[in-house]
PDB file of C-alpha atoms and ligand atoms in Angstrom:
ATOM      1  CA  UNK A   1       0.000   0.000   0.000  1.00 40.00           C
ATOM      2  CA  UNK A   2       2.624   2.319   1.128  1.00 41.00           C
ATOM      3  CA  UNK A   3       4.335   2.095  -2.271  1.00 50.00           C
ATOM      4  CA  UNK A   4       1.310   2.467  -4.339  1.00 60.00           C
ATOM      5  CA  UNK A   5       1.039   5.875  -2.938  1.00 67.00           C
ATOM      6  CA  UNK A   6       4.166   6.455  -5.259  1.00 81.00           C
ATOM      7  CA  UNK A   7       2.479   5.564  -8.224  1.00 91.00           C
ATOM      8  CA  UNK A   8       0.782   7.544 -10.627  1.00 94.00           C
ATOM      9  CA  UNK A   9      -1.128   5.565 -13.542  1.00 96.00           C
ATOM     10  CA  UNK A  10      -2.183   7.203 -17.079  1.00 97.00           C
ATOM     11  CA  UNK A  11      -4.044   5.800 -19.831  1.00 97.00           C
ATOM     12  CA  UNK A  12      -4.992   7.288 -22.978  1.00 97.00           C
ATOM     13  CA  UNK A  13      -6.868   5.977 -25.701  1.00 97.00           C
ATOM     14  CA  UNK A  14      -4.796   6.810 -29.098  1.00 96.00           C
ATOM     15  CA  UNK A  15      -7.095   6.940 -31.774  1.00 94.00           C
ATOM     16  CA  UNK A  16      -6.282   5.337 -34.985  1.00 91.00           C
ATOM     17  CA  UNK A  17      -8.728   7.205 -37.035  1.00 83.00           C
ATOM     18  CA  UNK A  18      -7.758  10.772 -36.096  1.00 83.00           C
ATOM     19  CA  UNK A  19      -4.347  11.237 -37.372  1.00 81.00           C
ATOM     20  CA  UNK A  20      -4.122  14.416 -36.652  1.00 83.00           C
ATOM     21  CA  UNK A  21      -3.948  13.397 -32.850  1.00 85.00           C
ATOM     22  CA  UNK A  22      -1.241  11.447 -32.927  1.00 90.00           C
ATOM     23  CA  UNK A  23       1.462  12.690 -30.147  1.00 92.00           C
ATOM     24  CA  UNK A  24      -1.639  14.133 -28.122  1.00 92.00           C
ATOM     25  CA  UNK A  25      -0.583  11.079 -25.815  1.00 96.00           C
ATOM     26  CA  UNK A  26       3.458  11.629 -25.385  1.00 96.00           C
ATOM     27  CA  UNK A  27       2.699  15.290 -25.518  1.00 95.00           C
ATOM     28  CA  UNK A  28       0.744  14.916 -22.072  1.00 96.00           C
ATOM     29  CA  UNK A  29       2.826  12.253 -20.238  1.00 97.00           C
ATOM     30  CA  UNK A  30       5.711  15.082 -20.984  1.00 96.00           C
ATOM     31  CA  UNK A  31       4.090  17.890 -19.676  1.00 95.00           C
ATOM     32  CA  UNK A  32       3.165  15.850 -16.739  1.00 97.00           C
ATOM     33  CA  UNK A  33       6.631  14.395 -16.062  1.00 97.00           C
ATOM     34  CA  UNK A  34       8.244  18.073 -16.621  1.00 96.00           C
ATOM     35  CA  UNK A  35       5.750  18.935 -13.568  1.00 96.00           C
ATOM     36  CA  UNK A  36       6.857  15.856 -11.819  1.00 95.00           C
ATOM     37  CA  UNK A  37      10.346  17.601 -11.921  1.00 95.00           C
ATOM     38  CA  UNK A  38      12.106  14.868 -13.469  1.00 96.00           C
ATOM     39  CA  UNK A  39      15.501  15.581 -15.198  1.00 95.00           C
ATOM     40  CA  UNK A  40      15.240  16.263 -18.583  1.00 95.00           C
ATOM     41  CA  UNK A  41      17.137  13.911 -20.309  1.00 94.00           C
ATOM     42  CA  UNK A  42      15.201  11.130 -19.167  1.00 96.00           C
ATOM     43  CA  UNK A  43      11.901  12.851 -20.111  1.00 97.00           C
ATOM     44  CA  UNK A  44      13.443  13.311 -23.609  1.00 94.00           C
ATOM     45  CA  UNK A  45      13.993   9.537 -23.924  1.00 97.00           C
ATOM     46  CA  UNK A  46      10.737   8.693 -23.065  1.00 97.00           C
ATOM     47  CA  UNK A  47       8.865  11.162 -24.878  1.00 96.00           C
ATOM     48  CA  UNK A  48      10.546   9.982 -28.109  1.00 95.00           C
ATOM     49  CA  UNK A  49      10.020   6.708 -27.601  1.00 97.00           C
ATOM     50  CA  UNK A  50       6.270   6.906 -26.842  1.00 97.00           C
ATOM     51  CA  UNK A  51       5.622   8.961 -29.586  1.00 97.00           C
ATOM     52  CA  UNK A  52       7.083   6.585 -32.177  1.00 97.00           C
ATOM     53  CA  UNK A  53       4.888   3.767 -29.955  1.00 97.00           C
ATOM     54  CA  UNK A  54       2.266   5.943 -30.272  1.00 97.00           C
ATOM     55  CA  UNK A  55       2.476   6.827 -34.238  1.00 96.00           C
ATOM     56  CA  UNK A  56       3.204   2.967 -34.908  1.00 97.00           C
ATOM     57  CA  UNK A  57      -0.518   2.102 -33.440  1.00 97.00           C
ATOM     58  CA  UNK A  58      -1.840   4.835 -35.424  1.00 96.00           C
ATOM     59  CA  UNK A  59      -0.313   4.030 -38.604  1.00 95.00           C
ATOM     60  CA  UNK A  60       0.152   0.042 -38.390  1.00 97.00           C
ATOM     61  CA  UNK A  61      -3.001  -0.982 -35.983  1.00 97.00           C
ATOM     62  CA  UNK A  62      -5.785   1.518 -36.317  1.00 96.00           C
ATOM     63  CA  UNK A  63      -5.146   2.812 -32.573  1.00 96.00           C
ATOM     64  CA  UNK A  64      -4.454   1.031 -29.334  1.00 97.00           C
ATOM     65  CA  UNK A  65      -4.079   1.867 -25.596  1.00 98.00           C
ATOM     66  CA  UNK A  66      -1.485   3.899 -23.969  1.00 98.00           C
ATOM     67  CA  UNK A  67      -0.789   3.186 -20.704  1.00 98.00           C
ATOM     68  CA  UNK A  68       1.966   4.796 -18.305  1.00 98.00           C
ATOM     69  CA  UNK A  69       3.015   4.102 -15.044  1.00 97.00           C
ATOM     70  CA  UNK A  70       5.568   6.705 -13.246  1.00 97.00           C
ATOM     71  CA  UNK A  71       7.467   5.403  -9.868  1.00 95.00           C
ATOM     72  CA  UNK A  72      10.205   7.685  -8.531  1.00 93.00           C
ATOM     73  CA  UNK A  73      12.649   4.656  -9.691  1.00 94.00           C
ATOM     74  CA  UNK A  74      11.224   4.360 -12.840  1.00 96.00           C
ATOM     75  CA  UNK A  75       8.738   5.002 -15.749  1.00 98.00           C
ATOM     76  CA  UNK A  76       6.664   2.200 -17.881  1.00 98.00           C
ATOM     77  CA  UNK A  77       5.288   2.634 -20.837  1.00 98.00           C
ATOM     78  CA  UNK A  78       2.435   0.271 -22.284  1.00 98.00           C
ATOM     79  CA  UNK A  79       1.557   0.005 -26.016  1.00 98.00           C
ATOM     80  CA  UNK A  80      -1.517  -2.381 -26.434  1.00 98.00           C
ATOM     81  CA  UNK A  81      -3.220  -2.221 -30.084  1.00 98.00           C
ATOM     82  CA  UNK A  82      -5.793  -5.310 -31.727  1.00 98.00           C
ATOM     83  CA  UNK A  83      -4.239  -4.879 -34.670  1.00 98.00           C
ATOM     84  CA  UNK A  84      -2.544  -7.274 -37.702  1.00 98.00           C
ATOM     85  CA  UNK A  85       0.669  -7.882 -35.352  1.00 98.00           C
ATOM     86  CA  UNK A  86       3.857  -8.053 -36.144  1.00 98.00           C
ATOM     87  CA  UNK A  87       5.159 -11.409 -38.088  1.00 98.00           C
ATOM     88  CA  UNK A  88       8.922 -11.177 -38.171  1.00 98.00           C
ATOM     89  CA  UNK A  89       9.882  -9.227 -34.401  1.00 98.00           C
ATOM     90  CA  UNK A  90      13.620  -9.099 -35.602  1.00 98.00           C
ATOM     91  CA  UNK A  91      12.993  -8.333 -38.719  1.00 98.00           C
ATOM     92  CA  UNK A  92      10.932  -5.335 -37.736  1.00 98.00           C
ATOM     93  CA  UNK A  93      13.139  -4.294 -35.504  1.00 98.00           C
ATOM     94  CA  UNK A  94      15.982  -3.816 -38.127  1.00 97.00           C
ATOM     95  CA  UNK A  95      16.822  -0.136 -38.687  1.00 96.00           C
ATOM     96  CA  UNK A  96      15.298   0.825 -41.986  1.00 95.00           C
ATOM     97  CA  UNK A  97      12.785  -1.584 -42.407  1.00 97.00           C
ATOM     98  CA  UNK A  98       8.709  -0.669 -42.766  1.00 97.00           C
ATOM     99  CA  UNK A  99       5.722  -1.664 -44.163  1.00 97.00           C
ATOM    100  CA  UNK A 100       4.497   1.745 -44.551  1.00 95.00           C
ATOM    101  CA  UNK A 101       2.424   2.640 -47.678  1.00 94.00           C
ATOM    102  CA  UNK A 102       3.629   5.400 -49.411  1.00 95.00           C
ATOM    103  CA  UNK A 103       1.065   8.147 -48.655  1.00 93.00           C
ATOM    104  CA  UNK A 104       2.435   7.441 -45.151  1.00 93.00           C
ATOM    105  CA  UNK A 105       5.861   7.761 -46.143  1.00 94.00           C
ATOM    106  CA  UNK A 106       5.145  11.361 -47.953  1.00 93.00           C
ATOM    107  CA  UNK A 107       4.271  12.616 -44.303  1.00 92.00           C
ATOM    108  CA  UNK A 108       7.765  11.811 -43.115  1.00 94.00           C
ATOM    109  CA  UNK A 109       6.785   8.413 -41.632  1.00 94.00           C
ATOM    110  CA  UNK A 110       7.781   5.480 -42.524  1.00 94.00           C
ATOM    111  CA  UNK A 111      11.359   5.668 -42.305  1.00 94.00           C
ATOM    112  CA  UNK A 112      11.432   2.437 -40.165  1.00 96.00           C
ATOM    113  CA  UNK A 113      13.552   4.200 -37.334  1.00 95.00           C
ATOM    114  CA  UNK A 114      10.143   3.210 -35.228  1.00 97.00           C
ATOM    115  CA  UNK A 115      11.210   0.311 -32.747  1.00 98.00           C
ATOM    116  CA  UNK A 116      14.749   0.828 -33.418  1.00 96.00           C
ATOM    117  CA  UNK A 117      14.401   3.963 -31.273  1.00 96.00           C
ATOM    118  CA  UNK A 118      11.880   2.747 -28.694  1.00 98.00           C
ATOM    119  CA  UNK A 119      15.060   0.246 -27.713  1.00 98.00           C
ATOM    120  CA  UNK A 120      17.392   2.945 -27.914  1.00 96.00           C
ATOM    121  CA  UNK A 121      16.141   5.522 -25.722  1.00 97.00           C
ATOM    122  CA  UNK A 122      14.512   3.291 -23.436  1.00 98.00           C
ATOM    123  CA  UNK A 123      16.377   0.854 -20.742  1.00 98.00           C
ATOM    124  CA  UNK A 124      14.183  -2.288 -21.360  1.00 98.00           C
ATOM    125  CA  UNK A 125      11.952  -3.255 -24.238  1.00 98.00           C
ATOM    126  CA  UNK A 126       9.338  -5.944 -24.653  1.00 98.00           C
ATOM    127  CA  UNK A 127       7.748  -6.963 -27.812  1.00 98.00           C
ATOM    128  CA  UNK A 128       4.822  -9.544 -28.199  1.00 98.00           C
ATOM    129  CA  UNK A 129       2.866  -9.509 -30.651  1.00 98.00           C
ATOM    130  CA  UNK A 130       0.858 -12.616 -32.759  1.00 98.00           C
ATOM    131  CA  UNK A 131      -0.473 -12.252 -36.251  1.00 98.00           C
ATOM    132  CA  UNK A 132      -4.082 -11.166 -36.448  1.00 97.00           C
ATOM    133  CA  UNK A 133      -4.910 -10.390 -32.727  1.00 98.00           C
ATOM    134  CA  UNK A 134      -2.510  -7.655 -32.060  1.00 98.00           C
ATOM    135  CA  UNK A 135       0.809  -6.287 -30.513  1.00 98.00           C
ATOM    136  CA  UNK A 136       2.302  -5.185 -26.703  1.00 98.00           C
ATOM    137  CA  UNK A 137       5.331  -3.155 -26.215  1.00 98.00           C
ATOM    138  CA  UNK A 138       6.567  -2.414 -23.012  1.00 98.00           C
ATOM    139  CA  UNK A 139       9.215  -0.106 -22.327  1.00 98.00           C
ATOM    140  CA  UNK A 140      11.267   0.562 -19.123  1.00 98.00           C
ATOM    141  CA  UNK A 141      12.802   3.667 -18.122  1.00 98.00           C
ATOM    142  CA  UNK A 142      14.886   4.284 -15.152  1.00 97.00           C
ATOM    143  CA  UNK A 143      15.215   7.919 -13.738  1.00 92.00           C
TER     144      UNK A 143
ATOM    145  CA  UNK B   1      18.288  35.736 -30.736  1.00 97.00           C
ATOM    146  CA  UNK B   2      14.664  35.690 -29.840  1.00 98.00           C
ATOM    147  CA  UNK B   3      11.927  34.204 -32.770  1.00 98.00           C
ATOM    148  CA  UNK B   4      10.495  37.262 -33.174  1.00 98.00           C
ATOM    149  CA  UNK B   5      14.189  38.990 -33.817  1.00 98.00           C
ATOM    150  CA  UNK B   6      14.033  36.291 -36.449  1.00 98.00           C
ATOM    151  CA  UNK B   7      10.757  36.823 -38.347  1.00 98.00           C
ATOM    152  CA  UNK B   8      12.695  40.352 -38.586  1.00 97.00           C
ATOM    153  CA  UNK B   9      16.048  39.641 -39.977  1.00 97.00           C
ATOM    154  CA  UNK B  10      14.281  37.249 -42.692  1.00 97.00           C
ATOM    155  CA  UNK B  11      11.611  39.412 -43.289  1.00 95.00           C
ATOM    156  CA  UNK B  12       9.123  35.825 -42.711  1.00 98.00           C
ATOM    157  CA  UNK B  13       5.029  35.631 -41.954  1.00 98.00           C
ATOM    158  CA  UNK B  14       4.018  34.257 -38.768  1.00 98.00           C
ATOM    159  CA  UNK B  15       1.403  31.646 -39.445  1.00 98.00           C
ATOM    160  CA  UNK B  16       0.946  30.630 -36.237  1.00 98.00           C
ATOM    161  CA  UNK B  17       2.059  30.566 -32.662  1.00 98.00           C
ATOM    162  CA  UNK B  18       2.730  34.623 -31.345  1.00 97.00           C
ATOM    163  CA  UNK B  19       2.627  33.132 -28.010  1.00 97.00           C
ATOM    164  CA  UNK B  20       6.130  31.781 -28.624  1.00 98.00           C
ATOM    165  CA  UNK B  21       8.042  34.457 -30.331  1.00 98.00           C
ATOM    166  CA  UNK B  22       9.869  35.400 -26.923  1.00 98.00           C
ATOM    167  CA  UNK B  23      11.838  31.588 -27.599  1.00 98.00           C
ATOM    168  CA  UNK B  24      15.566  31.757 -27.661  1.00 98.00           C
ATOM    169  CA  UNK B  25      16.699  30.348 -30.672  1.00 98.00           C
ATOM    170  CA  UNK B  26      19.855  28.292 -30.327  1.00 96.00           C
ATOM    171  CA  UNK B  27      21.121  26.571 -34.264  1.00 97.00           C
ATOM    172  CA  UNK B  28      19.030  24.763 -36.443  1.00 98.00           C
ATOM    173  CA  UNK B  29      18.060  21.714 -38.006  1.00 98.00           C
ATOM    174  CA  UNK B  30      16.772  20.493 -41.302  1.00 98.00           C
ATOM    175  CA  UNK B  31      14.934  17.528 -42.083  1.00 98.00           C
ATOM    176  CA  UNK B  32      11.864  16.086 -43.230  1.00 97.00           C
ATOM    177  CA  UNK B  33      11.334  12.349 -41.908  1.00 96.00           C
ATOM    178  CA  UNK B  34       9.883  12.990 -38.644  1.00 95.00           C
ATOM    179  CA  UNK B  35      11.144   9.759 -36.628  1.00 93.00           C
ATOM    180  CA  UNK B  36      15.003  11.538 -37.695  1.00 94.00           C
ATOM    181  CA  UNK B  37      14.309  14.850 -36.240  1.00 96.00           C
ATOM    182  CA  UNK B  38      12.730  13.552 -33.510  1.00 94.00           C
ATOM    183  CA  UNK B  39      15.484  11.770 -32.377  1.00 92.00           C
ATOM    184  CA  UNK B  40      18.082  14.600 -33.550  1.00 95.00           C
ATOM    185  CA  UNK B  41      16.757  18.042 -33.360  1.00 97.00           C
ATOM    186  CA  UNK B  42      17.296  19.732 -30.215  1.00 96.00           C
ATOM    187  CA  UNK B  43      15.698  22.556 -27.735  1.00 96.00           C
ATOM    188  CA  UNK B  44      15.729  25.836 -29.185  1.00 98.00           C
ATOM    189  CA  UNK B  45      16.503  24.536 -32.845  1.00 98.00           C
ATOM    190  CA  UNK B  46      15.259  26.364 -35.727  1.00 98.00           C
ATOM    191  CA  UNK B  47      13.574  23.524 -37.559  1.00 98.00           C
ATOM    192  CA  UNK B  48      13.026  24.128 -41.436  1.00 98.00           C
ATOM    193  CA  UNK B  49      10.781  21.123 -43.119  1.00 98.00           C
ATOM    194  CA  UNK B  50       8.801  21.275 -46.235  1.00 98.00           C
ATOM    195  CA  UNK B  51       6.313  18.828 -44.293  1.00 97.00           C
ATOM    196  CA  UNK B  52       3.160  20.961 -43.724  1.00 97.00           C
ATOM    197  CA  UNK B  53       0.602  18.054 -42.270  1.00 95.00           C
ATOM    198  CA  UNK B  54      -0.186  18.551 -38.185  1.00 95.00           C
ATOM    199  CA  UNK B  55       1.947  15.993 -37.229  1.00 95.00           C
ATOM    200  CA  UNK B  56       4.399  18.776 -37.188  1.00 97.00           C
ATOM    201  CA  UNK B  57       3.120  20.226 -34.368  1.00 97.00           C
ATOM    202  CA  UNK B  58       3.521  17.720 -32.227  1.00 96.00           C
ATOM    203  CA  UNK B  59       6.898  16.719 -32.887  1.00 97.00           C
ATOM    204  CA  UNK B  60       7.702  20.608 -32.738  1.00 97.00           C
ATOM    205  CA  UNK B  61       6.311  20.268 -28.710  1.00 95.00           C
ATOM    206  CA  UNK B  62       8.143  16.848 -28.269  1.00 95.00           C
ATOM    207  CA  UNK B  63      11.907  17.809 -29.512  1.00 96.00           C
ATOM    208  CA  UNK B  64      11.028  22.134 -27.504  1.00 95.00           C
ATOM    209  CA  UNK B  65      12.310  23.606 -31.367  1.00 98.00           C
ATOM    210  CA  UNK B  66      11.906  27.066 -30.797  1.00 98.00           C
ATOM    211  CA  UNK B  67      10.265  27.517 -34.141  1.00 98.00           C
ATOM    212  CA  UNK B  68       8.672  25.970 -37.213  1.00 98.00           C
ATOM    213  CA  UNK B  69      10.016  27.549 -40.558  1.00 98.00           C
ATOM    214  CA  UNK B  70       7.936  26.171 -43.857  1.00 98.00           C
ATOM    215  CA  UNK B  71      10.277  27.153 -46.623  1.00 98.00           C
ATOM    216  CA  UNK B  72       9.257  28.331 -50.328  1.00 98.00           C
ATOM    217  CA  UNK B  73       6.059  29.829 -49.404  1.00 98.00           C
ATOM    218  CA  UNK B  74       4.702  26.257 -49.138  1.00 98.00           C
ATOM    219  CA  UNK B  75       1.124  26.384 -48.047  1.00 98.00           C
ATOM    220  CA  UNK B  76      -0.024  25.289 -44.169  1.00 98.00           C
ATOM    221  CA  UNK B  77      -2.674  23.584 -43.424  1.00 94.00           C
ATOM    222  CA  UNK B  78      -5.514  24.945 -41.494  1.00 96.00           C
ATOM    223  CA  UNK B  79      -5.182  22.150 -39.083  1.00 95.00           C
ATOM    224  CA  UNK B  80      -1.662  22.782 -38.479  1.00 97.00           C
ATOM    225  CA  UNK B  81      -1.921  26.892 -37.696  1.00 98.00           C
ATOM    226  CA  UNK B  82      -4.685  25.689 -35.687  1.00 97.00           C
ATOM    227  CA  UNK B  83      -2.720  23.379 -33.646  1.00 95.00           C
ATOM    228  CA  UNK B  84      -0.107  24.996 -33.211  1.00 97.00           C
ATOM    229  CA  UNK B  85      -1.292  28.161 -31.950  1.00 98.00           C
ATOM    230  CA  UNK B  86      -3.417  26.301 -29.209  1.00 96.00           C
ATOM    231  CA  UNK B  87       0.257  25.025 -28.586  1.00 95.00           C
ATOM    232  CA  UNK B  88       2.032  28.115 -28.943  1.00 97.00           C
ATOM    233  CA  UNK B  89       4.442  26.667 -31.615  1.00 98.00           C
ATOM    234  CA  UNK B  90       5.719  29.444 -33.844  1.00 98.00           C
ATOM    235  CA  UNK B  91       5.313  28.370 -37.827  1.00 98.00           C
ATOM    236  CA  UNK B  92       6.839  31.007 -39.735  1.00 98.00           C
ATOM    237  CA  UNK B  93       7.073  31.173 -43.919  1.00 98.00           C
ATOM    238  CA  UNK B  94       9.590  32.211 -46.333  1.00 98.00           C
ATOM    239  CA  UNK B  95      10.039  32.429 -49.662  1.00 98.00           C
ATOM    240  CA  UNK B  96      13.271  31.039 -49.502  1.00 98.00           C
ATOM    241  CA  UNK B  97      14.336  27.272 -49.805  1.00 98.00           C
ATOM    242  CA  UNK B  98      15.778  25.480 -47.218  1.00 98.00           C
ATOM    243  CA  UNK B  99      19.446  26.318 -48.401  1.00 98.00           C
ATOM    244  CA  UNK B 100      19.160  29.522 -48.482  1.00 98.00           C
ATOM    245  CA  UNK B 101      17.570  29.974 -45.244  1.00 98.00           C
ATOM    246  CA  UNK B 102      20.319  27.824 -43.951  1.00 98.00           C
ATOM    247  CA  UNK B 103      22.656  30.200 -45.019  1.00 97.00           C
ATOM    248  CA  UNK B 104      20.824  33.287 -43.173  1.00 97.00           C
ATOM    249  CA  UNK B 105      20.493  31.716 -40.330  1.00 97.00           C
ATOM    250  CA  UNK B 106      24.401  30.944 -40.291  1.00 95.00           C
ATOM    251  CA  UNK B 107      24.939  34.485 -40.736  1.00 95.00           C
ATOM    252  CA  UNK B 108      22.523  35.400 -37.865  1.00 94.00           C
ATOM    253  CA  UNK B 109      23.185  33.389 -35.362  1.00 88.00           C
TER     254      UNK B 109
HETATM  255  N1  ADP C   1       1.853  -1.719 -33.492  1.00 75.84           N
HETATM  256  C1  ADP C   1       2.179  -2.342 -34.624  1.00 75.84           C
HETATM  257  N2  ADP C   1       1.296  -3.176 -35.235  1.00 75.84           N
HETATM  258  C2  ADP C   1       1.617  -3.807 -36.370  1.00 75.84           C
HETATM  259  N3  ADP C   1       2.801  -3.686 -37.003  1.00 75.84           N
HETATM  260  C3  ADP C   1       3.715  -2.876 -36.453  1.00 75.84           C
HETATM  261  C4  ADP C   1       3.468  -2.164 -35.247  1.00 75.84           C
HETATM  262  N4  ADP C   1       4.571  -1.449 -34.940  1.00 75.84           N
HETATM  263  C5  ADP C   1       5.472  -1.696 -35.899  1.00 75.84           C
HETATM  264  N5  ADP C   1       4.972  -2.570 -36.814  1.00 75.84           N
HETATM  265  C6  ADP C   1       5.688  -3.128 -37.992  1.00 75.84           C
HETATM  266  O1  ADP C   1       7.079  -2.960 -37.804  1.00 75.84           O
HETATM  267  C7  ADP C   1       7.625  -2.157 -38.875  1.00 75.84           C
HETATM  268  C8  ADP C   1       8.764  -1.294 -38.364  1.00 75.84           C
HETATM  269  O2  ADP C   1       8.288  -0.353 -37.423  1.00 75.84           O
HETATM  270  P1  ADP C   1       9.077   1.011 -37.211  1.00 75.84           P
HETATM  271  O3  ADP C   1      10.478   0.680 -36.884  1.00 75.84           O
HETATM  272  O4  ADP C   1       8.337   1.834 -36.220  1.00 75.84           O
HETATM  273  O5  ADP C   1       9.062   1.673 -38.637  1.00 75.84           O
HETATM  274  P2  ADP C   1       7.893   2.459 -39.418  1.00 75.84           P
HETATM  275  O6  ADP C   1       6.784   2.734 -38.439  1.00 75.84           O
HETATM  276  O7  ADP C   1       8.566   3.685 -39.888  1.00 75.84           O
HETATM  277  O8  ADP C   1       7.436   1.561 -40.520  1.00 75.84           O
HETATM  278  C9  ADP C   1       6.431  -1.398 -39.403  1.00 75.84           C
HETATM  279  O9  ADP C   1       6.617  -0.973 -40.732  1.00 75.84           O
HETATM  280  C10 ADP C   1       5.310  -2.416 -39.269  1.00 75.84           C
HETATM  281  O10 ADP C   1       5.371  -3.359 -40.318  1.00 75.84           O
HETATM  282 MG1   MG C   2       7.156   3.561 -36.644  1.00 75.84          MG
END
């Protein structure tokens, strides 16, 4: 109980149809973690690692859930979409690579720097995901 | 240099964003795939990008750039100015390309 007081939970719903809103998640757990007084660097590396989490569900699942949890120790980020999954983890994972359709890529998406910079900025990274039912990432940050 | 000292020197038009002209600017960064200057551009960048869409905005709050310049009169959307003024993001326009505003900004700061 005592160390639940520590905890503060966030969820946001990122929705996959409104890509215009895309960020609107990673734009609030920085604002909140800026107020939290936690050093910048560290609120760097997780705001640019949710925010390619986040654009990934918008672009590659139609949306998903959002969920962060911040500890004085540490902050976790949840990425939980229903979407087509990921086949080939390692494969996706390879600097460069994406599936994105070209209308995506004329935004400036697509570059398939995605999950190679979720693992980079963030201490610990979890992938599962299984074709047709959708993907998980979970990503550790220690402050 | 401040933003608004800016708009000045390269005689630009604020789109969007007065709220933030008071920003110090510190270098500048060019680059239109957003995952790259999201990992690269820093606080108090000047970031120049032909990429007009509202995504820009947000990436613009993410990375603290001091401004948004949209070179070669390129046209905003309405979403974007929108956006970005409820965020106080400065998006300013010039009729210069991205080179050339390069080379201004090397002279001006
Ligand atoms: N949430 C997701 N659901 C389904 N596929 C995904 C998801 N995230 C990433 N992928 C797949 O992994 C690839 C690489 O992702 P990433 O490195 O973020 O590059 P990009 O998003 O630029 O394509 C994507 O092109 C896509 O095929
Ligand atoms: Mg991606």
């Amino acid at each position: 109980m005592a160390e639940e007081k520590n905890i503060i939970s966030l969820q946001y719903k990122v929705n996959g149809e409104d890509f215009s809103l895309a960020g609107e998640a990673s734009s609030n757990v920085k604002k909140i973690l800026k107020q939290l007084g936690v050093n910048p660097e560290a609120i760097r590396r997780v705001a640019i690692a949710m925010y390619e989490g986040e654009i990934n569900m918008v672009i590659h699942a139609k949306g998903g859930i959002a969920e962060v949890n911040i500890t004085p120790e540490q902050i976790k980020v949840l990425l939980q979409d229903e979407g087509p999954g990921i086949a080939d983890i390692e494969l996706a994972m390879q600097e460069g690579y994406s599936t994105a359709p070209d209308n995506i890529r004329e935004l400036g998406f697509g570059a398939g720097m995605g999950l190679p910079n979720m693992k980079r900025y963030s201490d610990e990274m979890k992938i599962n995901s299984v074709v047709g039912k959708g993907t998980r990432v979970e990503l550790i940050f220690n402050i | 240099m401040t933003v608004r000292e800016l708009v000045q020197k390269l005689d630009a038009k604020i789109l969007a964003g007065e709220e933030g002209l008071e920003r110090q600017i510190k270098s500048g960064y060019i680059c239109d795939l957003l995952s790259w200057v999201m990992s690269h551009a820093q606080k108090g960048n000047v970031w120049i990008t032909v990429q007009s869409h509202v995504n820009i905005v947000a990436v613009a709050l993410l990375t603290e750039v001091a401004c948004i310049i949209i070179p070669e009169n390129i046209e905003v959307d309405t979403l974007t100015i929108t956006k970005a003024n409820e965020e106080g993001i400065p998006i300013l326009s010039s009729a210069l390309n991205s080179y050339e505003l390069a080379c201004k900004l090397k002279e001006l700061i």
